[in-house]
mmCIF file of C-alpha atoms and ligand atoms in Angstrom:
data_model
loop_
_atom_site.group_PDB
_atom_site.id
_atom_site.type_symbol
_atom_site.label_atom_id
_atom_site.label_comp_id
_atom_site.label_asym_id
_atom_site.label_seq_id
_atom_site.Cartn_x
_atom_site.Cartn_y
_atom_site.Cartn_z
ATOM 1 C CA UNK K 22 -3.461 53.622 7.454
ATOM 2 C CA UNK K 23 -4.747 50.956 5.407
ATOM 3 C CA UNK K 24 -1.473 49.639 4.139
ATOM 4 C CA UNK K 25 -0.275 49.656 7.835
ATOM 5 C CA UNK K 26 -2.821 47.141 8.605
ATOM 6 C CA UNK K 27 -2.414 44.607 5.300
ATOM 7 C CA UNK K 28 1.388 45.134 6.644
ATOM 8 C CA UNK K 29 0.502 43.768 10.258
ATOM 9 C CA UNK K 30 -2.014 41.599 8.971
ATOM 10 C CA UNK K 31 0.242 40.059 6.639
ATOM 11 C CA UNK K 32 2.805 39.748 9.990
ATOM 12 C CA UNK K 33 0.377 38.235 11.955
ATOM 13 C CA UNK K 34 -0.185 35.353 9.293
ATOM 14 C CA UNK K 35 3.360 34.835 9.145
ATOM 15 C CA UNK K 36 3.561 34.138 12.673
ATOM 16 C CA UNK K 37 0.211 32.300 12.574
ATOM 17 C CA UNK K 38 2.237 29.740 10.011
ATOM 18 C CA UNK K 39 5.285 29.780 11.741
ATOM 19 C CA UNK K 40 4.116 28.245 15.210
ATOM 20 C CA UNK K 41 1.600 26.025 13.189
ATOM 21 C CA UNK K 42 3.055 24.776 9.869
ATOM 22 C CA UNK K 43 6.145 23.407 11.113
ATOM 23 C CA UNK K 44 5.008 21.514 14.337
ATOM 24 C CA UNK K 45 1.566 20.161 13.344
ATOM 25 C CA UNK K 46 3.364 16.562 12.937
ATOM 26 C CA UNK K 47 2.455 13.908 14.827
ATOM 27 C CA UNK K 48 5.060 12.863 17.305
ATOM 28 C CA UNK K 49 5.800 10.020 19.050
ATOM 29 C CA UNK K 50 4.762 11.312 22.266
ATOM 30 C CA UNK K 51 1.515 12.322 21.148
ATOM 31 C CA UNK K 52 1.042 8.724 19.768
ATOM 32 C CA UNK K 53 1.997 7.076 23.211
ATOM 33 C CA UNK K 54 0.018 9.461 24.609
ATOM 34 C CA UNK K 55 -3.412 8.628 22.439
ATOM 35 C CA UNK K 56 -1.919 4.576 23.513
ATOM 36 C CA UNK K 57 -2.227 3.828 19.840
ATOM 37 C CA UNK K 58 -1.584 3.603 16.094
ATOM 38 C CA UNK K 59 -4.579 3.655 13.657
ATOM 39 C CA UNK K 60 -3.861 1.804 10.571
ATOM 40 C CA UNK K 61 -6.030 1.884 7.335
ATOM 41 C CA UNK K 62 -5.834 -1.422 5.287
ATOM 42 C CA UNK K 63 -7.619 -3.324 2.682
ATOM 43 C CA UNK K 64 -7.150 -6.448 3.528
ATOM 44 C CA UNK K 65 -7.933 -8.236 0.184
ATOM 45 C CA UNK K 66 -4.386 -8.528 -0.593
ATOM 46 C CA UNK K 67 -2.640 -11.559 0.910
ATOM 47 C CA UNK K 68 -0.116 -12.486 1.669
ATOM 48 C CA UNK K 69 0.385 -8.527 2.863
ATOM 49 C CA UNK K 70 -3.286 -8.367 4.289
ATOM 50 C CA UNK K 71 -6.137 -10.228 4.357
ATOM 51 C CA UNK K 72 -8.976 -11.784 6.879
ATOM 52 C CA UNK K 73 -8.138 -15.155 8.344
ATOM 53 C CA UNK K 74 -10.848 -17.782 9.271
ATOM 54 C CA UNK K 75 -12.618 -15.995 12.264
ATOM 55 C CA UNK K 76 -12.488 -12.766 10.076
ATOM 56 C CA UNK K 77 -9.456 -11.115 11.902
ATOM 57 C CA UNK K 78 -7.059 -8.865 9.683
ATOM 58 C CA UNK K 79 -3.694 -10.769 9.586
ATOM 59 C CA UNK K 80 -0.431 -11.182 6.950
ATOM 60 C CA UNK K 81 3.083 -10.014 6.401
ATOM 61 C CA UNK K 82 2.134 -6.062 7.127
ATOM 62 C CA UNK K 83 0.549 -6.772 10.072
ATOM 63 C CA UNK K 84 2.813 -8.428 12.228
ATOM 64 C CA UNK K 85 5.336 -5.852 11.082
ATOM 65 C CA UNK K 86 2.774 -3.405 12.188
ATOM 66 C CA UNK K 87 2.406 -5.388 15.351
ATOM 67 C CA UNK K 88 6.232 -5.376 16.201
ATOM 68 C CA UNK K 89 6.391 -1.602 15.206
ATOM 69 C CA UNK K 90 3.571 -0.559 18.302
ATOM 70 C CA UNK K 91 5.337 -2.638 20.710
ATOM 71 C CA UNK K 92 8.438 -1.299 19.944
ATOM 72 C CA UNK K 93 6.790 1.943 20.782
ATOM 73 C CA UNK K 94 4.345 0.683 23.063
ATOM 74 C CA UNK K 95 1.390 1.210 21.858
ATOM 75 C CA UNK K 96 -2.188 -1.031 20.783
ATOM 76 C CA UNK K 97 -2.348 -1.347 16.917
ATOM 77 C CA UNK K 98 -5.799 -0.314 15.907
ATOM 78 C CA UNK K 99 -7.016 -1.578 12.714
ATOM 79 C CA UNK K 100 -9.434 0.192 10.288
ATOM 80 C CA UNK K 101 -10.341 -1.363 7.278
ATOM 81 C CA UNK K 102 -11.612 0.106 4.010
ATOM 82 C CA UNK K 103 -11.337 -0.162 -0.317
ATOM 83 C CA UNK K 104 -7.552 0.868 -1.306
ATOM 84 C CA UNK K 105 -8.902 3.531 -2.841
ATOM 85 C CA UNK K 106 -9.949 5.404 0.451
ATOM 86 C CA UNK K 107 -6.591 4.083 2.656
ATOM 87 C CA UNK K 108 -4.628 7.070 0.938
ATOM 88 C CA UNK K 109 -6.717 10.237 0.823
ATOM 89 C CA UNK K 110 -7.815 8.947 4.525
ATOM 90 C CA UNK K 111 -4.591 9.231 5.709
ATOM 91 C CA UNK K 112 -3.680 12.345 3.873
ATOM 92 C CA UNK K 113 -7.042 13.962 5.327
ATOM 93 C CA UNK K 114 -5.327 12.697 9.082
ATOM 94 C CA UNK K 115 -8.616 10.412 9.701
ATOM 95 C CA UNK K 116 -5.799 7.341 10.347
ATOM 96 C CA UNK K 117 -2.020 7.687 11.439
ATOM 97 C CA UNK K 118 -0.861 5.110 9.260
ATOM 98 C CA UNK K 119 -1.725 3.543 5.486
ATOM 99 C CA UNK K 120 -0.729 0.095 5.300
ATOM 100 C CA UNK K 121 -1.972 -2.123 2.321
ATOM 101 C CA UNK K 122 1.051 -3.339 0.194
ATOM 102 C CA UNK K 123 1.451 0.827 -0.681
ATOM 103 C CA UNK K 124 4.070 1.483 -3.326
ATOM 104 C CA UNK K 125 5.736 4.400 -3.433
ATOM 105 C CA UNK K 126 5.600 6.315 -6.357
ATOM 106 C CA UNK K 127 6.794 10.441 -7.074
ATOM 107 C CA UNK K 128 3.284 11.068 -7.687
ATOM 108 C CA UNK K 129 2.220 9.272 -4.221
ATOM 109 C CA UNK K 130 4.876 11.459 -2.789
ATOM 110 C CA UNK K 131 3.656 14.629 -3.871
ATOM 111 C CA UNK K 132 1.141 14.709 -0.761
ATOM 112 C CA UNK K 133 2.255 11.479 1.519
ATOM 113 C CA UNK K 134 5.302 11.219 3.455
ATOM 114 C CA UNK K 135 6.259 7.127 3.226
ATOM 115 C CA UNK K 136 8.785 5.395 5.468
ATOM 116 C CA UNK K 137 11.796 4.070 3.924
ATOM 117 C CA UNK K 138 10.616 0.834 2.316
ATOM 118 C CA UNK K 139 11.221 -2.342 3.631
ATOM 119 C CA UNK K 140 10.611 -5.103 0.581
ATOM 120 C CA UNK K 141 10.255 -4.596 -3.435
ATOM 121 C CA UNK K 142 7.705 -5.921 -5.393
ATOM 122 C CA UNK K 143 6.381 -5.257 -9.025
ATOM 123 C CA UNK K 144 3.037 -5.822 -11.426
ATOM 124 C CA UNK K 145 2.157 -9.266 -12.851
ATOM 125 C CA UNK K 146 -0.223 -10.368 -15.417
ATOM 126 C CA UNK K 147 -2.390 -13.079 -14.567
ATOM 127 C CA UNK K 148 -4.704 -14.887 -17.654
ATOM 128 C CA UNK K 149 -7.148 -17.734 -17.941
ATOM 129 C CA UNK K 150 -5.335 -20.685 -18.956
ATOM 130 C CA UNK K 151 -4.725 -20.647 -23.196
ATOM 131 C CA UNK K 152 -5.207 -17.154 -22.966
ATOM 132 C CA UNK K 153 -3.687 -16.212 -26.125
ATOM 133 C CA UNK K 154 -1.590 -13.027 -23.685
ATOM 134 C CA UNK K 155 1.515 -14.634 -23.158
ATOM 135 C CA UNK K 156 3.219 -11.465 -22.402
ATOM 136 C CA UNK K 157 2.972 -7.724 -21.466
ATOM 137 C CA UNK K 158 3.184 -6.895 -25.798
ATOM 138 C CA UNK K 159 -0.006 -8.920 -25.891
ATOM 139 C CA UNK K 160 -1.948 -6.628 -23.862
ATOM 140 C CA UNK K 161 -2.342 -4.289 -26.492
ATOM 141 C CA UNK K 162 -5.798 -3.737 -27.467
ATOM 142 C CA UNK K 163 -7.445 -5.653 -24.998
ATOM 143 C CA UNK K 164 -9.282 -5.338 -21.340
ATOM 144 C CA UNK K 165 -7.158 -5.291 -18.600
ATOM 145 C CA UNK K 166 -8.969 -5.233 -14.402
ATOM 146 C CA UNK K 167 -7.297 -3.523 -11.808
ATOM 147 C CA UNK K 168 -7.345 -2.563 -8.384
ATOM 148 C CA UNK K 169 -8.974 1.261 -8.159
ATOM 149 C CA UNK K 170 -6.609 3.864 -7.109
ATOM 150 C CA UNK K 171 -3.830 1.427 -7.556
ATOM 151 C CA UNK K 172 0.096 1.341 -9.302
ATOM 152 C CA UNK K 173 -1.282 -1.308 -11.684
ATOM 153 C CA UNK K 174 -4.436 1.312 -12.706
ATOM 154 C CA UNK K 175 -1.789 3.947 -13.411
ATOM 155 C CA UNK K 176 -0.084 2.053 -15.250
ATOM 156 C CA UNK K 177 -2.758 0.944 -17.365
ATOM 157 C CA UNK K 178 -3.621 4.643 -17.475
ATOM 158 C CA UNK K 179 -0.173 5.733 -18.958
ATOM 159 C CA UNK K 180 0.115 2.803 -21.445
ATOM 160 C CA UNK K 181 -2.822 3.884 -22.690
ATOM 161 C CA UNK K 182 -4.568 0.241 -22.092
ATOM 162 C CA UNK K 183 -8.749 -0.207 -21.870
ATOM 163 C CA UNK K 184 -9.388 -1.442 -18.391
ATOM 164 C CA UNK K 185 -11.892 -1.418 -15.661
ATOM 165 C CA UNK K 186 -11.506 -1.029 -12.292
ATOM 166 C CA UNK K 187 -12.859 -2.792 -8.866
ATOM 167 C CA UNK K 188 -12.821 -1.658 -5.461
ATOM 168 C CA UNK K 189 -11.705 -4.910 -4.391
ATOM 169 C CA UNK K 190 -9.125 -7.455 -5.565
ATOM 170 C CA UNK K 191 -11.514 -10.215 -5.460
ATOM 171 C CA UNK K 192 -13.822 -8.554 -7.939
ATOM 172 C CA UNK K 193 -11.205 -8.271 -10.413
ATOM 173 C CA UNK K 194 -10.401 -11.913 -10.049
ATOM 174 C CA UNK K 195 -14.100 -12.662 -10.721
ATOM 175 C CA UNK K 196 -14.185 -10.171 -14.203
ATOM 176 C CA UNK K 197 -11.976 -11.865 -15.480
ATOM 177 C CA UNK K 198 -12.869 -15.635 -14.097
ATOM 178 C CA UNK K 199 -15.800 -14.121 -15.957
ATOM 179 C CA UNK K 200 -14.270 -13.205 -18.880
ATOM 180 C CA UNK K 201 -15.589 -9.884 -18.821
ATOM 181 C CA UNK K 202 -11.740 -8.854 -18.833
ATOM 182 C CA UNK K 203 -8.929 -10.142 -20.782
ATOM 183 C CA UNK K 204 -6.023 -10.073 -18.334
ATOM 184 C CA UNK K 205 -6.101 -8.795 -14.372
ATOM 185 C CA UNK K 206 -2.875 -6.901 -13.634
ATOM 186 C CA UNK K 207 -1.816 -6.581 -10.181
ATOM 187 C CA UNK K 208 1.013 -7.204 -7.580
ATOM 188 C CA UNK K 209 3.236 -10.404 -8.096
ATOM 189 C CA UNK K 210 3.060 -11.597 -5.044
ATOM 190 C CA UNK K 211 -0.483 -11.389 -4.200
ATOM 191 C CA UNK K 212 -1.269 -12.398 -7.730
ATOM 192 C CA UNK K 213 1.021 -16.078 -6.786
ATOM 193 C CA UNK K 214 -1.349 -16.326 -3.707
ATOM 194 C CA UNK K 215 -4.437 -15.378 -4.818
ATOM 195 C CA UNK K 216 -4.162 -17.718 -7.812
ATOM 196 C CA UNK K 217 -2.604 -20.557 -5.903
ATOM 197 C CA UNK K 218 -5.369 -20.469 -3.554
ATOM 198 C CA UNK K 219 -8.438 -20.439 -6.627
ATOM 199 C CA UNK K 220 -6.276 -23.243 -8.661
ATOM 200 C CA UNK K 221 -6.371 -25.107 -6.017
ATOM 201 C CA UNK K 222 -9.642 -26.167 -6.157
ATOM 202 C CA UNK K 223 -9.686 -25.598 -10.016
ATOM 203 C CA UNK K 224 -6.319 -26.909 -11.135
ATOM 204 C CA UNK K 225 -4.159 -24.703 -13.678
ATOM 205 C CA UNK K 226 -6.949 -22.338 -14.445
ATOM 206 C CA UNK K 227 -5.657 -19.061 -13.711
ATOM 207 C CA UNK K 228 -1.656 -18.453 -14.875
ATOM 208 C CA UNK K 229 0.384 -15.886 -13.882
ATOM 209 C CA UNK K 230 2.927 -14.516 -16.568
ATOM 210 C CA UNK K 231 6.524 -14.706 -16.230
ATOM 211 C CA UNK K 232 7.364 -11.070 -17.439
ATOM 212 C CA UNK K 233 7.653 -8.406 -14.201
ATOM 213 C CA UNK K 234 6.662 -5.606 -15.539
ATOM 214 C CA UNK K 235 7.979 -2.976 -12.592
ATOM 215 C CA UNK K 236 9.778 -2.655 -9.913
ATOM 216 C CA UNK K 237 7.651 -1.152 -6.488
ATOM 217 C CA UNK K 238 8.777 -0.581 -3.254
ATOM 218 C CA UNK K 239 5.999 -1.260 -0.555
ATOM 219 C CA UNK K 240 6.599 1.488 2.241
ATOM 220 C CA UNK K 241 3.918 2.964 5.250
ATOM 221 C CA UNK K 242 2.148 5.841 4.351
ATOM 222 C CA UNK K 243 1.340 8.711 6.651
ATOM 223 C CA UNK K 244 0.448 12.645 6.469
ATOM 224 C CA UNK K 245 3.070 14.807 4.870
ATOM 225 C CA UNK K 246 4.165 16.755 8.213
ATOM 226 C CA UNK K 247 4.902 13.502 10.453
ATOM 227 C CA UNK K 248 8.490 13.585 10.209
ATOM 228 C CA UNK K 249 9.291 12.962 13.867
ATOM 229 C CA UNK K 250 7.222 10.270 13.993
ATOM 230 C CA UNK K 251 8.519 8.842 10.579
ATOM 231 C CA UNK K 252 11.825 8.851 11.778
ATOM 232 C CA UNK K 253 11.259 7.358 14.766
ATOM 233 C CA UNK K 254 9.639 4.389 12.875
ATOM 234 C CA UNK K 255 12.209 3.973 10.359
ATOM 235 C CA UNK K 256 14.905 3.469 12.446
ATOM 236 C CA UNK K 257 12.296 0.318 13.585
ATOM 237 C CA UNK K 258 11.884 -0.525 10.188
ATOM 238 C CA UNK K 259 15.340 -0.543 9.120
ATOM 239 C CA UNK K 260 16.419 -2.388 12.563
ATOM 240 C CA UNK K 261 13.825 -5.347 11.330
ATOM 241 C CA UNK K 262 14.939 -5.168 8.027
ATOM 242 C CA UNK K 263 18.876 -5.970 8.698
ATOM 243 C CA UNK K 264 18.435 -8.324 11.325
ATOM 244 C CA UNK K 265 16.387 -10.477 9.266
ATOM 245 C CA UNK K 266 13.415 -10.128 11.016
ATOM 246 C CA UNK K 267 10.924 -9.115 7.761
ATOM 247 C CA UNK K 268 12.053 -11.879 5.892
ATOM 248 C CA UNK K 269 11.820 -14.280 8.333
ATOM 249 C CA UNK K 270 8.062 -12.712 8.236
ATOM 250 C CA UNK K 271 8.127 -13.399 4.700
ATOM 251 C CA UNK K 272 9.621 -17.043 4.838
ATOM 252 C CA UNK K 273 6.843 -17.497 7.752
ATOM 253 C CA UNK K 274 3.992 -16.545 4.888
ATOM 254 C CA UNK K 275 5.630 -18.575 2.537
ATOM 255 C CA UNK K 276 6.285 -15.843 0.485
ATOM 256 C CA UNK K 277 9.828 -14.680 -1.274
ATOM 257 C CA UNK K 278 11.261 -11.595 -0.051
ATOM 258 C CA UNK K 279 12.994 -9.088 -1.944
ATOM 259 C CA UNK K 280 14.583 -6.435 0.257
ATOM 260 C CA UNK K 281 14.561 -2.949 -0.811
ATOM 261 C CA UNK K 282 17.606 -1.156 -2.309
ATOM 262 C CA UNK K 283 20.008 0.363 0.285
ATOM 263 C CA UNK K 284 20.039 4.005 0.616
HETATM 264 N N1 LIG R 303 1.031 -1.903 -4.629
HETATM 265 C C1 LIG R 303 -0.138 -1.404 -5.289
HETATM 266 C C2 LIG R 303 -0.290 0.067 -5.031
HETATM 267 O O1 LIG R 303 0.350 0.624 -4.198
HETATM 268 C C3 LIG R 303 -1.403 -2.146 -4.933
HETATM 269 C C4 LIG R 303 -1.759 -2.151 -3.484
HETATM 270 C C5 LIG R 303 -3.114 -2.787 -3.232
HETATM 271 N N2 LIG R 303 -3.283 -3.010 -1.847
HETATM 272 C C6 LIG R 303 -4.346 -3.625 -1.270
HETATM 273 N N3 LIG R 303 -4.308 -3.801 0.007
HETATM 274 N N4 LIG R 303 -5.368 -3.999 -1.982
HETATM 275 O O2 LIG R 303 -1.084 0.712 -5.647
#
């Protein structure tokens, strides 16, 4: 008797996962339905994201964000939060959509499904001027700041480096305007705007280092499960990507655009 119960119990679980693990994913229908996407951002990263004047999220990710809902006809809703909580918000299906310069990385991929990636990008250095780090060799030893929950924190965390991390970008500018850091590794091209913007009011005090140090392709991150929906944007992505429409976006932000491998 008993093991003909843990036999249909064990049935009835079966079934249980089989109508609900494979067609939990959002869809586009249910989106269009709802009338919107939900983004999660942190916009301290320009030129991706960031706040303009009257405080409004705006940058490169957004209007691609912007011409992915009307493509599907929807209102773009905008959350914003710390990097660190864009991710496991998403995962835990609080937001459709992460969107703050993501990289895509196997370990990211492990629980987030990302959209095919639609620019690269990689890690910079950026030093007080005569900084005696003149190159990724030099950082050996000393303090690096980072970005919590970010690429450049993982890779300080697998070279072994001493760093500290911030919740926001602009507090690991100030460590190290402070010296309380050594170097501040994070994305070139938000480490060319951020420091163009400070040096211009304090000429040639902040350098960023020649030497690249990876190579990261920025995709949208949603909940593993989403496929339909993934798809769907993809072929939106991929559309904006060949016709030149992202790096017009780029060129608009004065910012160089590196498009992502094919494949
Ligand atoms: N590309 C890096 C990463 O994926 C940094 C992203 C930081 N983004 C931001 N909006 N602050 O970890």
């Amino acid at each position: 008797m008993k093991k003909i119960i843990s036999v249909i119990l064990a049935v009835a679980l079966m079934a249980v996962c089989f109508a609900g693990c494979g067609s939990q994913g959002l869809t586009v229908a249910d989106i269009q339905k709802a009338g919107k996407l939900t983004i999660a951002t942190s916009p301290d990263f320009p030129p991706f994201e960031y706040l303009d004047e009257n405080g409004q999220p705006t940058g490169i990710e957004i209007e691609i964000m912007e011409l992915i809902c009307q493509e599907l006809g929807v209102e773009l809703v905008i959350e914003q939060m710390n990097f660190d909580s864009v991710l496991p918000g998403v995962q835990a299906g609080k937001y459709d959509v992460g969107v703050s310069g993501i990289s895509v990385t196997p370990d990211r991929e492990k629980n987030t499904l990302f959209t095919d990636p639609y620019c690269l990008a990689a890690q910079a250095i950026v030093v007080l001027n005569g900084s005696p780090i003149t190159c990724k060799a030099d950082l050996e030893g000393k303090t690096i700041a980072v970005q919590s929950g970010t690429t450049a924190e993982a890779y300080a965390l697998e070279n072994g480096y001493t760093f500290n991390p911030y919740a926001a970008n602009t507090d690991a500018q100030e460590a190290l305007l402070a010296g309380k850091v050594d170097a501040w590794v994070i994305d070139d091209l938000t480490a060319a705007e951020m420091v163009a913007l400070y040096n211009e009011a304090n000429p040639g005090a902040l350098v960023v280092l020649g030497e690249a140090m990876t190579t990261e392709p920025y995709a949208f991150a949603f909940k593993q499960g989403n496929d339909e929906l993934v798809n769907a944007i993809n072929e939106i992505i991929n559309k904006l990507v060949a016709d030149g429409t992202v790096a017009e976006i780029f060129a608009a932000n004065n910012a160089p655009y590196t498009a992502p491998a094919q494949g």
